[in-house]
PDB file of C-alpha atoms in Angstrom:
ATOM      1  CA  MET G   1      -2.644  25.534  23.693  1.00 66.00           C
ATOM      2  CA  ALA G   2      -4.093  22.886  21.383  1.00 77.00           C
ATOM      3  CA  SER G   3      -7.825  22.721  20.732  1.00 86.00           C
ATOM      4  CA  LYS G   4     -10.058  20.280  22.640  1.00 86.00           C
ATOM      5  CA  THR G   5     -10.338  18.121  19.518  1.00 86.00           C
ATOM      6  CA  VAL G   6      -6.563  17.940  19.011  1.00 90.00           C
ATOM      7  CA  LEU G   7      -6.047  17.105  22.698  1.00 90.00           C
ATOM      8  CA  LEU G   8      -8.644  14.318  22.463  1.00 91.00           C
ATOM      9  CA  ILE G   9      -7.024  12.886  19.306  1.00 94.00           C
ATOM     10  CA  GLU G  10      -3.592  12.896  20.987  1.00 94.00           C
ATOM     11  CA  GLU G  11      -5.041  11.261  24.126  1.00 94.00           C
ATOM     12  CA  ILE G  12      -6.848   8.489  22.185  1.00 96.00           C
ATOM     13  CA  LYS G  13      -3.658   7.769  20.207  1.00 97.00           C
ATOM     14  CA  LYS G  14      -1.623   7.452  23.436  1.00 96.00           C
ATOM     15  CA  ILE G  15      -4.244   5.162  25.004  1.00 96.00           C
ATOM     16  CA  ILE G  16      -4.289   2.764  22.016  1.00 97.00           C
ATOM     17  CA  GLN G  17      -0.470   2.824  21.851  1.00 98.00           C
ATOM     18  CA  ASN G  18      -0.467   1.119  25.259  1.00 97.00           C
ATOM     19  CA  VAL G  19      -1.565  -1.985  23.314  1.00 97.00           C
ATOM     20  CA  HIS G  20       0.015  -1.443  19.868  1.00 97.00           C
ATOM     21  CA  MET G  21       2.480   1.249  18.737  1.00 96.00           C
ATOM     22  CA  GLY G  22       1.328   1.434  15.105  1.00 97.00           C
ATOM     23  CA  VAL G  23      -1.573   3.850  15.603  1.00 97.00           C
ATOM     24  CA  PHE G  24      -2.450   6.664  13.203  1.00 97.00           C
ATOM     25  CA  TYR G  25      -5.173   9.293  13.044  1.00 97.00           C
ATOM     26  CA  ILE G  26      -7.176   8.860   9.805  1.00 93.00           C
ATOM     27  CA  GLY G  27      -4.407   7.708   7.439  1.00 89.00           C
ATOM     28  CA  THR G  28      -0.898   6.348   6.891  1.00 93.00           C
ATOM     29  CA  THR G  29       1.725   6.220   4.167  1.00 91.00           C
ATOM     30  CA  LYS G  30       2.373   3.385   1.726  1.00 89.00           C
ATOM     31  CA  THR G  31       5.494   2.435   3.688  1.00 94.00           C
ATOM     32  CA  THR G  32       3.763   2.019   7.074  1.00 95.00           C
ATOM     33  CA  PRO G  33       4.589  -1.467   8.401  1.00 95.00           C
ATOM     34  CA  TYR G  34       1.718  -3.896   9.044  1.00 95.00           C
ATOM     35  CA  PRO G  35      -0.176  -4.503  11.215  1.00 95.00           C
ATOM     36  CA  TYR G  36      -1.384  -1.028  12.077  1.00 97.00           C
ATOM     37  CA  ILE G  37      -4.467   0.752  13.371  1.00 97.00           C
ATOM     38  CA  THR G  38      -6.102   3.876  12.000  1.00 97.00           C
ATOM     39  CA  PHE G  39      -8.786   5.781  13.860  1.00 98.00           C
ATOM     40  CA  GLN G  40     -11.176   8.670  13.537  1.00 97.00           C
ATOM     41  CA  ILE G  41     -13.502  10.456  15.915  1.00 96.00           C
ATOM     42  CA  SER G  42     -16.919  11.878  15.095  1.00 94.00           C
ATOM     43  CA  ASP G  43     -19.715  13.481  17.096  1.00 92.00           C
ATOM     44  CA  ILE G  44     -22.927  11.629  17.956  1.00 89.00           C
ATOM     45  CA  GLY G  45     -25.140  13.982  19.903  1.00 84.00           C
ATOM     46  CA  ALA G  46     -23.550  14.605  23.302  1.00 82.00           C
ATOM     47  CA  SER G  47     -21.126  11.698  22.828  1.00 89.00           C
ATOM     48  CA  LYS G  48     -18.386  10.848  20.369  1.00 94.00           C
ATOM     49  CA  LYS G  49     -17.800   7.801  18.188  1.00 96.00           C
ATOM     50  CA  LEU G  50     -14.312   6.336  17.993  1.00 97.00           C
ATOM     51  CA  GLU G  51     -13.914   4.246  14.866  1.00 97.00           C
ATOM     52  CA  LEU G  52     -10.950   1.880  14.582  1.00 97.00           C
ATOM     53  CA  ASP G  53      -9.655   0.095  11.502  1.00 96.00           C
ATOM     54  CA  TYR G  54      -7.103  -2.696  11.933  1.00 95.00           C
ATOM     55  CA  TRP G  55      -4.999  -3.505   8.847  1.00 94.00           C
ATOM     56  CA  THR G  56      -2.718  -6.397   7.868  1.00 93.00           C
ATOM     57  CA  ASP G  57      -1.241  -7.929   4.730  1.00 91.00           C
ATOM     58  CA  LYS G  58      -1.051 -11.451   6.187  1.00 89.00           C
ATOM     59  CA  PRO G  59      -2.983 -14.169   4.296  1.00 85.00           C
ATOM     60  CA  ASP G  60      -5.047 -15.061   7.370  1.00 83.00           C
ATOM     61  CA  SER G  61      -6.639 -12.782   9.918  1.00 83.00           C
ATOM     62  CA  ILE G  62      -5.459 -14.439  13.159  1.00 89.00           C
ATOM     63  CA  GLU G  63      -2.981 -11.638  13.934  1.00 91.00           C
ATOM     64  CA  LEU G  64      -5.640  -9.021  13.173  1.00 92.00           C
ATOM     65  CA  GLU G  65      -8.361 -10.680  15.264  1.00 93.00           C
ATOM     66  CA  THR G  66      -5.924 -10.990  18.178  1.00 95.00           C
ATOM     67  CA  LEU G  67      -4.928  -7.336  17.876  1.00 96.00           C
ATOM     68  CA  ALA G  68      -8.582  -6.221  17.750  1.00 96.00           C
ATOM     69  CA  ASP G  69      -9.404  -8.400  20.786  1.00 96.00           C
ATOM     70  CA  ASN G  70      -6.450  -7.015  22.759  1.00 97.00           C
ATOM     71  CA  VAL G  71      -7.346  -3.403  21.949  1.00 97.00           C
ATOM     72  CA  GLY G  72     -11.015  -4.092  22.731  1.00 96.00           C
ATOM     73  CA  ASP G  73     -10.179  -5.636  26.097  1.00 96.00           C
ATOM     74  CA  TYR G  74      -7.998  -2.644  26.957  1.00 97.00           C
ATOM     75  CA  LEU G  75     -10.347   0.096  25.728  1.00 96.00           C
ATOM     76  CA  ASN G  76     -13.706  -1.173  26.985  1.00 96.00           C
ATOM     77  CA  LYS G  77     -14.724   0.895  30.024  1.00 96.00           C
ATOM     78  CA  TYR G  78     -11.377   2.753  29.927  1.00 96.00           C
ATOM     79  CA  THR G  79     -11.702   5.979  31.923  1.00 96.00           C
ATOM     80  CA  LEU G  80      -9.348   8.940  31.988  1.00 94.00           C
ATOM     81  CA  THR G  81      -9.687  12.285  33.705  1.00 93.00           C
ATOM     82  CA  ASN G  82      -7.045  14.987  33.481  1.00 90.00           C
ATOM     83  CA  GLU G  83      -6.820  18.776  33.367  1.00 90.00           C
ATOM     84  CA  HIS G  84      -8.251  18.897  29.813  1.00 86.00           C
ATOM     85  CA  HIS G  85     -11.125  16.408  29.771  1.00 89.00           C
ATOM     86  CA  SER G  86     -12.820  13.358  31.171  1.00 93.00           C
ATOM     87  CA  ILE G  87     -13.463  10.403  28.863  1.00 94.00           C
ATOM     88  CA  THR G  88     -14.917   6.922  29.238  1.00 96.00           C
ATOM     89  CA  ILE G  89     -14.822   4.482  26.323  1.00 96.00           C
ATOM     90  CA  TYR G  90     -17.396   1.744  25.708  1.00 96.00           C
ATOM     91  CA  LYS G  91     -17.069  -0.961  23.071  1.00 95.00           C
ATOM     92  CA  ASN G  92     -19.874  -1.360  20.547  1.00 94.00           C
ATOM     93  CA  ASP G  93     -20.660  -4.845  19.233  1.00 91.00           C
ATOM     94  CA  ASP G  94     -20.234  -3.974  15.572  1.00 94.00           C
ATOM     95  CA  ARG G  95     -17.025  -5.663  14.412  1.00 91.00           C
ATOM     96  CA  GLN G  96     -16.888  -6.130  10.649  1.00 92.00           C
ATOM     97  CA  ARG G  97     -14.312  -8.069   8.684  1.00 86.00           C
ATOM     98  CA  LEU G  98     -13.571  -6.432   5.353  1.00 82.00           C
ATOM     99  CA  ASP G  99     -11.240  -8.243   2.959  1.00 71.00           C
ATOM    100  CA  GLU G 100      -9.715  -6.028   0.328  1.00 68.00           C
ATOM    101  CA  THR G 101      -7.735  -8.146  -2.173  1.00 72.00           C
ATOM    102  CA  ILE G 102      -4.324  -8.564  -0.484  1.00 79.00           C
ATOM    103  CA  ILE G 103      -5.072  -6.403   2.555  1.00 85.00           C
ATOM    104  CA  LYS G 104      -7.322  -7.521   5.401  1.00 89.00           C
ATOM    105  CA  ARG G 105      -9.200  -5.039   7.567  1.00 91.00           C
ATOM    106  CA  ILE G 106     -11.359  -5.159  10.664  1.00 93.00           C
ATOM    107  CA  ASN G 107     -13.569  -2.185  11.477  1.00 95.00           C
ATOM    108  CA  GLU G 108     -15.233  -1.548  14.825  1.00 96.00           C
ATOM    109  CA  SER G 109     -16.440   1.382  16.872  1.00 96.00           C
ATOM    110  CA  TYR G 110     -16.574   2.614  20.429  1.00 96.00           C
ATOM    111  CA  LEU G 111     -18.809   5.097  22.183  1.00 95.00           C
ATOM    112  CA  VAL G 112     -16.837   7.825  23.958  1.00 95.00           C
ATOM    113  CA  ARG G 113     -18.470   9.742  26.789  1.00 93.00           C
ATOM    114  CA  TYR G 114     -16.553  12.997  26.597  1.00 89.00           C
ATOM    115  CA  PHE G 115     -16.599  15.983  28.910  1.00 87.00           C
ATOM    116  CA  GLY G 116     -14.271  18.862  28.080  1.00 79.00           C
ATOM    117  CA  LYS G 117     -13.011  21.000  30.932  1.00 75.00           C
ATOM    118  CA  GLU G 118     -13.726  24.702  30.724  1.00 65.00           C
ATOM    119  CA  GLU G 119     -10.843  27.142  30.918  1.00 54.00           C
TER     120      GLU G 119
END
């Protein structure tokens, strides 16, 4: 059986894919089509932080802002309980727009209340 961390990563990826299929844990390849989302999870005390980066190569950020809004609307207060864990996701108000030459990026984070189930 996969570790709790791997199960959580797989679960978060599936949840975000309900809004947008181009979702990757930490990184992508140079041939990944835009727009896409990368994410990472870190521990903050008893909770976890889900950090999302939205990427596009379009000259304006309308597509990216819309994608971030759609994901945010879907994820905020999202709750899931299954045989492995119970999670609730809360949106933080920390959206940052980061222009990197040709590529545009939005970064934002979510607080994840996470409870792993014991074996």
